Coordinates of C-alpha atoms in Angstrom, one line a residue:
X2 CA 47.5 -11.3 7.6
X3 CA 46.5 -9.0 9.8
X4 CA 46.3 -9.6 13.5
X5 CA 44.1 -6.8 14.7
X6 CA 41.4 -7.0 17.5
X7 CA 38.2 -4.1 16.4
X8 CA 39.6 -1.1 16.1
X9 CA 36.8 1.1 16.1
X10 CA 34.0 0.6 18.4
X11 CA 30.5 1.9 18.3
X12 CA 30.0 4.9 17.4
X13 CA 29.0 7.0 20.4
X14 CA 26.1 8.5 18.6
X15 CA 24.4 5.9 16.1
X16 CA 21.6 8.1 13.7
X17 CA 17.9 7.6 13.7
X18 CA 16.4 5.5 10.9
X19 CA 15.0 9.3 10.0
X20 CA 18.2 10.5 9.6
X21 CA 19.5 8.3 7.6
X22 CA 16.9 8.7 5.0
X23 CA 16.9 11.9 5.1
X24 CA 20.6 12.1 4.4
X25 CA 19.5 10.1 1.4
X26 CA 17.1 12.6 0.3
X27 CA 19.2 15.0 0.3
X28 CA 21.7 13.3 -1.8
X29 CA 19.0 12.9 -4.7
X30 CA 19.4 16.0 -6.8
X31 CA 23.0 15.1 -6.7
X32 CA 22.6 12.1 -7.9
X33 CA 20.3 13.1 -10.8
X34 CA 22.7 15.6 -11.5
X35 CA 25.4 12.7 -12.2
X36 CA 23.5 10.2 -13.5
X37 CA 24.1 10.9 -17.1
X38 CA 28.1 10.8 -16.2
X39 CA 27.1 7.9 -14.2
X40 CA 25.8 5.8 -17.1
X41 CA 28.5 7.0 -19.8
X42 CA 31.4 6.1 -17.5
X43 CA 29.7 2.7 -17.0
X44 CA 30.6 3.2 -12.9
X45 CA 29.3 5.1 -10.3
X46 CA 31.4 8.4 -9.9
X47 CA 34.2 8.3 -6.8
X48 CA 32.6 11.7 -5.5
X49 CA 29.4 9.8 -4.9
X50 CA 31.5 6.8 -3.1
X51 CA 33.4 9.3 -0.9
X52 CA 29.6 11.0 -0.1
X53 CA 28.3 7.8 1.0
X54 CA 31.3 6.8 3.2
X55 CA 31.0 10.3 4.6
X56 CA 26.8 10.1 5.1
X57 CA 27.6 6.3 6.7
X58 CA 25.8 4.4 4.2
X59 CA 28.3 1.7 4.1
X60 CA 27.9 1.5 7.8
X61 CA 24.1 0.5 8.5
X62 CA 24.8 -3.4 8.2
X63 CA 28.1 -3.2 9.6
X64 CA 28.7 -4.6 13.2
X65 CA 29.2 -1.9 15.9
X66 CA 32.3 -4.2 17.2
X67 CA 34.0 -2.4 13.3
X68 CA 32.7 0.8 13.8
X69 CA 29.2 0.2 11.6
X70 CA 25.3 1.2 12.9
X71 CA 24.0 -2.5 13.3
X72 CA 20.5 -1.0 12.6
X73 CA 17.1 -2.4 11.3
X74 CA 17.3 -3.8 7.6
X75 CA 14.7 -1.6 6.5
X76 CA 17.0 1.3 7.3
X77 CA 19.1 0.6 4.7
X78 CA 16.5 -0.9 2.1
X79 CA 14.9 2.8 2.6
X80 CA 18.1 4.6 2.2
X81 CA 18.5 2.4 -0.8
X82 CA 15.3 2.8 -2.4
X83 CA 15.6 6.9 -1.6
X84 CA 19.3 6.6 -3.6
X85 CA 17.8 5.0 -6.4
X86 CA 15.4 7.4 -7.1
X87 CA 18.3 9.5 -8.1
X88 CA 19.7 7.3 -10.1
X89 CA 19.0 3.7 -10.3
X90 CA 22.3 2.4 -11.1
X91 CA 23.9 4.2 -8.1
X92 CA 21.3 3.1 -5.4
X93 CA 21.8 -0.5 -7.2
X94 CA 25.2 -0.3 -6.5
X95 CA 24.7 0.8 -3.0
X96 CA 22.5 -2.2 -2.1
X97 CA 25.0 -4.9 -3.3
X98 CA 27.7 -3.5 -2.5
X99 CA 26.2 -2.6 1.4
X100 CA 25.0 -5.4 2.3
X101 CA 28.1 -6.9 2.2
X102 CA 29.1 -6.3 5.1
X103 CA 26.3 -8.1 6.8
X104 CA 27.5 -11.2 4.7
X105 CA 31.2 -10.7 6.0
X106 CA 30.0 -10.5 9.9
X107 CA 29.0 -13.9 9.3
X108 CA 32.5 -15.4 8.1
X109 CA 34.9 -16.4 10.3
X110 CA 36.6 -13.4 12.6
X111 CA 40.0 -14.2 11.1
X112 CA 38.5 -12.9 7.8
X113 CA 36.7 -10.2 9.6
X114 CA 40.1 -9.0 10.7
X115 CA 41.6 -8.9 7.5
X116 CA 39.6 -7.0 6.1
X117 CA 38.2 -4.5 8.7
X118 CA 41.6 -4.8 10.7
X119 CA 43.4 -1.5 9.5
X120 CA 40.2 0.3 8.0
X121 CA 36.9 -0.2 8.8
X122 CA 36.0 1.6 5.9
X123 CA 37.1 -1.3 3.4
X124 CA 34.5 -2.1 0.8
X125 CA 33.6 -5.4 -0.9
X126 CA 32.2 -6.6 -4.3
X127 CA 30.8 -9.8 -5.5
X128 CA 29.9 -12.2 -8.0
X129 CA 27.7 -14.9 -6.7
X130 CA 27.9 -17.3 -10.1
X131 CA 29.2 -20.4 -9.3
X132 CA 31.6 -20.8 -12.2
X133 CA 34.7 -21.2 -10.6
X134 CA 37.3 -24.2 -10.6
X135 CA 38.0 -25.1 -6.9
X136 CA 40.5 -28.0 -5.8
X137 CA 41.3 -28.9 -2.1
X138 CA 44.7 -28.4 -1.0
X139 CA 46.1 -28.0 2.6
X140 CA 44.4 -25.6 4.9
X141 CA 42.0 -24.4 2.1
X142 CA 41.7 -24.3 -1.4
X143 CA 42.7 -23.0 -4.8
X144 CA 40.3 -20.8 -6.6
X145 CA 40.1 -20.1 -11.1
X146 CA 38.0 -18.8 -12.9
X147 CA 36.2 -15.9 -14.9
X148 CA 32.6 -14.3 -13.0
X149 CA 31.1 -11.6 -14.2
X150 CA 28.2 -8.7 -13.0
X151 CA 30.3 -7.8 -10.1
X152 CA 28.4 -4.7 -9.3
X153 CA 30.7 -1.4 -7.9
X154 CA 34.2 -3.5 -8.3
X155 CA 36.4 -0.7 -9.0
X156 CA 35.6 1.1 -5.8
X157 CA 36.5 -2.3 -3.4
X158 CA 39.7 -4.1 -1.9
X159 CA 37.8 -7.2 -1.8
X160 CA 35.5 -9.5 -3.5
X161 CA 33.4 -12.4 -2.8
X162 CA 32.9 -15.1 -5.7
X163 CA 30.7 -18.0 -5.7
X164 CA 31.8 -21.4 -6.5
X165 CA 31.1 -25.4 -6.1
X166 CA 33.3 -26.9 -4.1
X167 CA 33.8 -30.7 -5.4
X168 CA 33.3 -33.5 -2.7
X169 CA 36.0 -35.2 -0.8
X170 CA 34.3 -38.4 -0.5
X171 CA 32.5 -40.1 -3.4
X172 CA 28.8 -39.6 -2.8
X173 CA 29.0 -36.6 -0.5
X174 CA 27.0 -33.6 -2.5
X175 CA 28.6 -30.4 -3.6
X176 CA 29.5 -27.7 -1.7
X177 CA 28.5 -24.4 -2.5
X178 CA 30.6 -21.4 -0.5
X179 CA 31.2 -17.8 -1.4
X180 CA 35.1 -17.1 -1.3
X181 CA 36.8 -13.9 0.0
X182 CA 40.0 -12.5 -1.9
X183 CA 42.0 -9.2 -1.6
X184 CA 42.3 -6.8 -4.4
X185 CA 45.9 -8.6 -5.1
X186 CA 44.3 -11.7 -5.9
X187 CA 42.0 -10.5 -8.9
X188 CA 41.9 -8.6 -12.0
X189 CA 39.3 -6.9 -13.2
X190 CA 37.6 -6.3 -17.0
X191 CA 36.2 -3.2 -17.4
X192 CA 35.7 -3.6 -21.0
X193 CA 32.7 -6.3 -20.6
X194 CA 29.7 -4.2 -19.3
X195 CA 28.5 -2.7 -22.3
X196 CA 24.6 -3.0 -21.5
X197 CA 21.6 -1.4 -22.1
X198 CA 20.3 -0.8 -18.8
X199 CA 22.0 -0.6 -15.2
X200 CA 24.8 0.7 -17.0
X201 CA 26.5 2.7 -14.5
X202 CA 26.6 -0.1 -11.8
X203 CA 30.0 -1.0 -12.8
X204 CA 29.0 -4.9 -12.6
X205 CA 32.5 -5.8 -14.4
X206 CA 34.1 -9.1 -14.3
X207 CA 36.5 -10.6 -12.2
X208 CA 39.6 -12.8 -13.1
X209 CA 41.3 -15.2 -11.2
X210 CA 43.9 -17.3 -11.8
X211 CA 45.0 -20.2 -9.6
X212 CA 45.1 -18.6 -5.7
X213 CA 44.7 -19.4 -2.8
X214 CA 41.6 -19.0 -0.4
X215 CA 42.4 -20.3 3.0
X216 CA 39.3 -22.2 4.6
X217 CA 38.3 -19.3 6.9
X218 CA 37.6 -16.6 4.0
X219 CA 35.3 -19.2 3.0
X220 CA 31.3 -18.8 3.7
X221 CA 29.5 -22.6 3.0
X222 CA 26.1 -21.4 1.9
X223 CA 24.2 -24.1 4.0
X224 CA 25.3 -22.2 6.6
X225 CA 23.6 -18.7 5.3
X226 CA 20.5 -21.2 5.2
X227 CA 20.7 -22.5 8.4
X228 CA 21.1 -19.1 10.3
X229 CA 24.2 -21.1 12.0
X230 CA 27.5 -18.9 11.0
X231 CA 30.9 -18.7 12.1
X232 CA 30.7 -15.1 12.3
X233 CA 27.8 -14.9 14.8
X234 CA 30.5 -16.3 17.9
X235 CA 31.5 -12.5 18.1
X236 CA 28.3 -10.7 16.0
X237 CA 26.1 -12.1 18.4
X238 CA 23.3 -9.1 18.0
X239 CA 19.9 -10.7 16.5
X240 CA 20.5 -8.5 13.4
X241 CA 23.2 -11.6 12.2
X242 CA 20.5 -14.4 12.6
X243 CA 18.8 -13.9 9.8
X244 CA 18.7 -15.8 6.7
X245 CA 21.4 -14.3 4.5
X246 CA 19.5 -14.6 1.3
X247 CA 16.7 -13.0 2.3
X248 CA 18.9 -9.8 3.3
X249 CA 20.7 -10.3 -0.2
X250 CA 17.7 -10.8 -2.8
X251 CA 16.2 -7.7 -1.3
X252 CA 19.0 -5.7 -2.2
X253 CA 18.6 -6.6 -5.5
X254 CA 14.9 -5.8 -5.8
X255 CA 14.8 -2.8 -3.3
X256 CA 16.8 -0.2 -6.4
X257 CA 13.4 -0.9 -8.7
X258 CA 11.4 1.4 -5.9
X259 CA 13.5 4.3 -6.7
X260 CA 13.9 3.8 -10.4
X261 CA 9.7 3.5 -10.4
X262 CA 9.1 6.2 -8.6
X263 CA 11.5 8.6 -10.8
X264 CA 9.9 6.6 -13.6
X265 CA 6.1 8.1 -11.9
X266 CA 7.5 11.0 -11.5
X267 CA 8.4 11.7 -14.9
X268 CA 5.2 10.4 -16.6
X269 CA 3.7 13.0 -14.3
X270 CA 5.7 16.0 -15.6
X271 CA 4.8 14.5 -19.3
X272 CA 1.3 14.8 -18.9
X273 CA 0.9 17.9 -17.5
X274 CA 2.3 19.7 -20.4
X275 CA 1.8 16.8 -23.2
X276 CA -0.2 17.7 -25.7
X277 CA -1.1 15.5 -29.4
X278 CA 0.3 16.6 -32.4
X279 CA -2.2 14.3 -34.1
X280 CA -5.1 14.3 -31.8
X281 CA -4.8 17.7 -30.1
X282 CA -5.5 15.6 -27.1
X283 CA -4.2 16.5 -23.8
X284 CA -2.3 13.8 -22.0
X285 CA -3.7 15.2 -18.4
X286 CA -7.1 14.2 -19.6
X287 CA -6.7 11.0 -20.8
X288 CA -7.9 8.4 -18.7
X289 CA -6.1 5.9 -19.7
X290 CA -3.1 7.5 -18.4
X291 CA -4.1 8.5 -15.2
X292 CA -4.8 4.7 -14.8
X293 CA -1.7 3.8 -15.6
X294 CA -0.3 6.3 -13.0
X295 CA -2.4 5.2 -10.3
X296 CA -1.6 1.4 -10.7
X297 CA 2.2 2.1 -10.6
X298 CA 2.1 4.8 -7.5
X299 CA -0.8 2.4 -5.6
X300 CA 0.9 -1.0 -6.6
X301 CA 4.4 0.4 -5.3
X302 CA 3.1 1.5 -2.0
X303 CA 0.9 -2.2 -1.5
X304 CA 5.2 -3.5 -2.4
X305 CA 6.9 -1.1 -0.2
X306 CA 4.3 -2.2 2.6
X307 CA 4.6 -5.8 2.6
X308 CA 8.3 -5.7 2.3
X309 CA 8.5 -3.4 5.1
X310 CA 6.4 -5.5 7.3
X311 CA 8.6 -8.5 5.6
X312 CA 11.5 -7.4 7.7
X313 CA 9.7 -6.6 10.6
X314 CA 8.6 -9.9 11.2
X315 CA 12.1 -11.7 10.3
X316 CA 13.7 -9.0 13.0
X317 CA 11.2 -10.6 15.7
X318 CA 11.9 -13.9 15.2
X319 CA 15.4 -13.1 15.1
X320 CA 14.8 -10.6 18.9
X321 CA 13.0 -13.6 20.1
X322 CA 15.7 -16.0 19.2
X323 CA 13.1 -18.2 17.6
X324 CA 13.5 -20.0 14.0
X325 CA 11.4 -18.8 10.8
X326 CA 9.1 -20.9 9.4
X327 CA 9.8 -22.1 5.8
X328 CA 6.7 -21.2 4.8
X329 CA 7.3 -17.5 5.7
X330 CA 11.1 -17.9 4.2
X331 CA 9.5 -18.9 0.9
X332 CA 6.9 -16.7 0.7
X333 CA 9.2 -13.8 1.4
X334 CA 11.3 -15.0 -1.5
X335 CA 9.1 -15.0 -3.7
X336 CA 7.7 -12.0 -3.0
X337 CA 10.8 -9.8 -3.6
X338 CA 11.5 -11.3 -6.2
X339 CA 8.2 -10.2 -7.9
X340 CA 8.7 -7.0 -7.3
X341 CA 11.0 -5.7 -10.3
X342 CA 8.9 -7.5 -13.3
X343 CA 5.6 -5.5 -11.8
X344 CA 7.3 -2.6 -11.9
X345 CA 8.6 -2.7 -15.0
X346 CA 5.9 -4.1 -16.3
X347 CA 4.2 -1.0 -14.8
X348 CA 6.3 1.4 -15.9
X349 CA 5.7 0.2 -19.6
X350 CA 2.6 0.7 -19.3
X351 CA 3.0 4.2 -19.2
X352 CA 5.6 4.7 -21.4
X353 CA 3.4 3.5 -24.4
X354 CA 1.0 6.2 -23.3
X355 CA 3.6 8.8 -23.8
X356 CA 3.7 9.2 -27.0
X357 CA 6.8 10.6 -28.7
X358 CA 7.7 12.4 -25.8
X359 CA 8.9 9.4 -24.1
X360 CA 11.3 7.9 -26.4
X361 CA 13.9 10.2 -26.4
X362 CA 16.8 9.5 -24.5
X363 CA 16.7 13.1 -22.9
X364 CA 13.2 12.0 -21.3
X365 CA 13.4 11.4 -17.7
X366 CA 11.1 8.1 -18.2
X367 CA 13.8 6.5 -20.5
X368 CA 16.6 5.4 -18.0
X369 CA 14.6 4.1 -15.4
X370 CA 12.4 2.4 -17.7
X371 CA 15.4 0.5 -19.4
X372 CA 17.0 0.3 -15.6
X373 CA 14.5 -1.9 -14.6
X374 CA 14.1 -4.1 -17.8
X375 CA 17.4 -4.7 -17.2
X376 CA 17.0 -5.5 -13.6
X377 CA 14.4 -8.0 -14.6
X378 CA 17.3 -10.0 -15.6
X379 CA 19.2 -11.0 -12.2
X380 CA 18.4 -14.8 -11.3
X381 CA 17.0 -13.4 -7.6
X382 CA 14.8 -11.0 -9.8
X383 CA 12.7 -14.2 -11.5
X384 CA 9.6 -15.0 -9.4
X385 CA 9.6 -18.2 -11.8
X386 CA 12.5 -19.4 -9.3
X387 CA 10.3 -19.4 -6.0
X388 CA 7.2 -20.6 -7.1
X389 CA 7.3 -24.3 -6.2
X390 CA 8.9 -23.7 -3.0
X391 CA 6.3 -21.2 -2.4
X392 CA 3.9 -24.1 -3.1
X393 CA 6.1 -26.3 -1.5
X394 CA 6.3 -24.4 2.0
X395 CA 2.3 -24.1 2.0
X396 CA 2.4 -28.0 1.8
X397 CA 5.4 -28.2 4.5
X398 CA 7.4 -29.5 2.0
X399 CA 11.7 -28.7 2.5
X400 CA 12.7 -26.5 0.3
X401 CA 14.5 -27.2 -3.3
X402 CA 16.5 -24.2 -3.8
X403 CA 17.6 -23.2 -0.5
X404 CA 19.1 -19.6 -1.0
X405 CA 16.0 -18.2 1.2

């Protein structure tokens, strides 16, 4: 284990929010030039890993005391949501796999240490399912089991699986807690994500056979709810007071921005060219189309915006040291987790007003479009999941389901 104190402090010159993105934009014609490799390797390309390291990417949620940025969440959705515009299974990756290491400023330093001891460049993975077989043993546990959709895995030295941890007591609940383990610990499938969307994510599956986890690489999610970490004794910025769900479940929506707007983008270049074979109609006079276009470029703006001002809000609370109301939590939820069925459902919309044009898999229209069918799929993506704790919150009910 290592022993290390931070190595690497604060940078001496953290960038601007602008600069950030606009590292991110300039990575997009890169990215669209890999995406095709990107999907038929089924992983994100190493070059693109390395780029990222090198831009700071990884760095934006990381605590200065390991050499990250500490900056504003919407920082990194934006640098996310700019990614993903080149490629929506790359800027998916990048928002799982960095926001991680907001969730590991909030275990215990011990496990902080380990990880970030030697190289504060270490990246993590996860699988949040909570399939595995826990028992309790002396000064922790031992950890089984099989997860799988652990997005960018072949490019970290750690992972963080979700499991139930089975009472002590008769009558106490369950309780949930994500568990950290080194790259020695785990192996990993590559031979199970064969999907038709979000292909080049790399969301693999993770093995495990009988470890052990000691208790402080441990993160009790009740704790993530509460806003009341271990972690937060040395990451004392207001950044690590916020509700870790709502910093996870938007990095799980945030990738369907970029994907949409390539997805606009492309229905654009169709039309201007696009002309009937059958009707000798021209697709830049149909009005249908054009409606289609301006409900998916006004409806992502009206999203953009409210998540924006989503994470504005938490921020205050969090600078003024004062707890979130539940009502806001839920609402907040729920709506990122709308956001990926509008936009697919958007994008649809214009694919069927396409024509032929649009259903080769050479059209620009195609991946995104499956991208973010497939993204419909991820449990945080399901606005079916926060409704009656949205209803709930109005009425000043507690919440049900309290990853929020």
């Amino acid at each position: 284990m290592a022993s290390a104190v931070p190595s690497t402090t604060a940078p001496e010159s953290i960038p601007t929010h602008e600069e950030m993105v606009a590292r991110a934009r300039a990575m997009v014609p890169v990215l669209k030039e890999r995406a095709r490799k990107c999907v038929a390797d089924r992983d994100v390309p190493t070059e693109t890993i390395a780029d990222f390291q090198k831009a700071g990417f990884f760095r934006i949620l990381q605590p200065k005391r390991w050499g990250g940025f500490e900056m504003h969440p919407n920082v990194f959705f934006d640098v996310q949501k700019t990614l993903a515009e080149g490629c929506m299974s790359t800027g998916w990756m990048y928002g799982v796999v960095g926001c991680h290491p907001y969730e590991l400023a909030l275990f215990h330093n011990e496990a902080q240490q380990e990880v970030w001891g030697e190289d504060t460049s270490t990246l993590v993975s996860s699988s949040y399912q909570p399939v595995g077989k826990v028992t309790h043993v002396d000064g922790g546990f031992r950890l089984s089991g099989r997860w799988g959709f652990s997005t960018g895995s072949i490019h970290c030295q750690w992972v963080i699986l979700g499991a139930m941890v089975p009472p002590k007591n008769e009558g106490d609940p369950p309780d949930m807690r994500a568990f950290l383990l080194p790259r020695s610990d785990y192996t990993i499938d590559r031979d199970a994500w064969h999907v038709f969307g979000l292909q080049g994510t790399g969301s693999h599956d993770v093995i495990v056979e009988d470890v052990f986890v000691p208790e402080y690489r441990t993160h009790r999610a009740v704790d993530g709810f509460l806003c009341n970490n271990p972690g937060q004794k040395e990451n004392d910025g207001p950044l690590y007071t916020l509700p870790w769900a709502q910093v996870f479940t938007r990095s799980v929506s945030t990738a369907a921005f970029g994907g949409a707007r390539a997805a606009v983008n492309a229905a654009i270049d169709i039309m201007q060219s696009r002309i009937s074979t059958n009707t000798g109609k021209a697709s830049k006079a149909d009005p249908f189309l054009h409606a289609a276009i301006a409900k998916a470029h006004a409806q992502m703006i009206e999203m953009e915006n409210t998540l924006r001002l989503t994470f504005d809000d938490l921020m205050g609370y969090a600078e003024r040291g004062e707890p979130i109301p539940m009502e806001k939590r839920t609402l907040y939820a729920y709506n990122s987790a709308s956001v990926v069925r509008r936009l697919a459902e958007m994008v649809d919309g214009m694919v069927q007003l396409l024509g032929g044009r649009a259903i080769y898999m050479s059209s620009d229209i195609i991946q995104p479009w499956l991208d973010l069918n497939a993204g419909r799929a991820h449990v945080a993506n399901d606005p079916n999941n926060r409704t009656a704790d949205l209803v709930g919150g109005i009425l000043g009910n507690d919440p049900s389901f309290t990853f929020l």
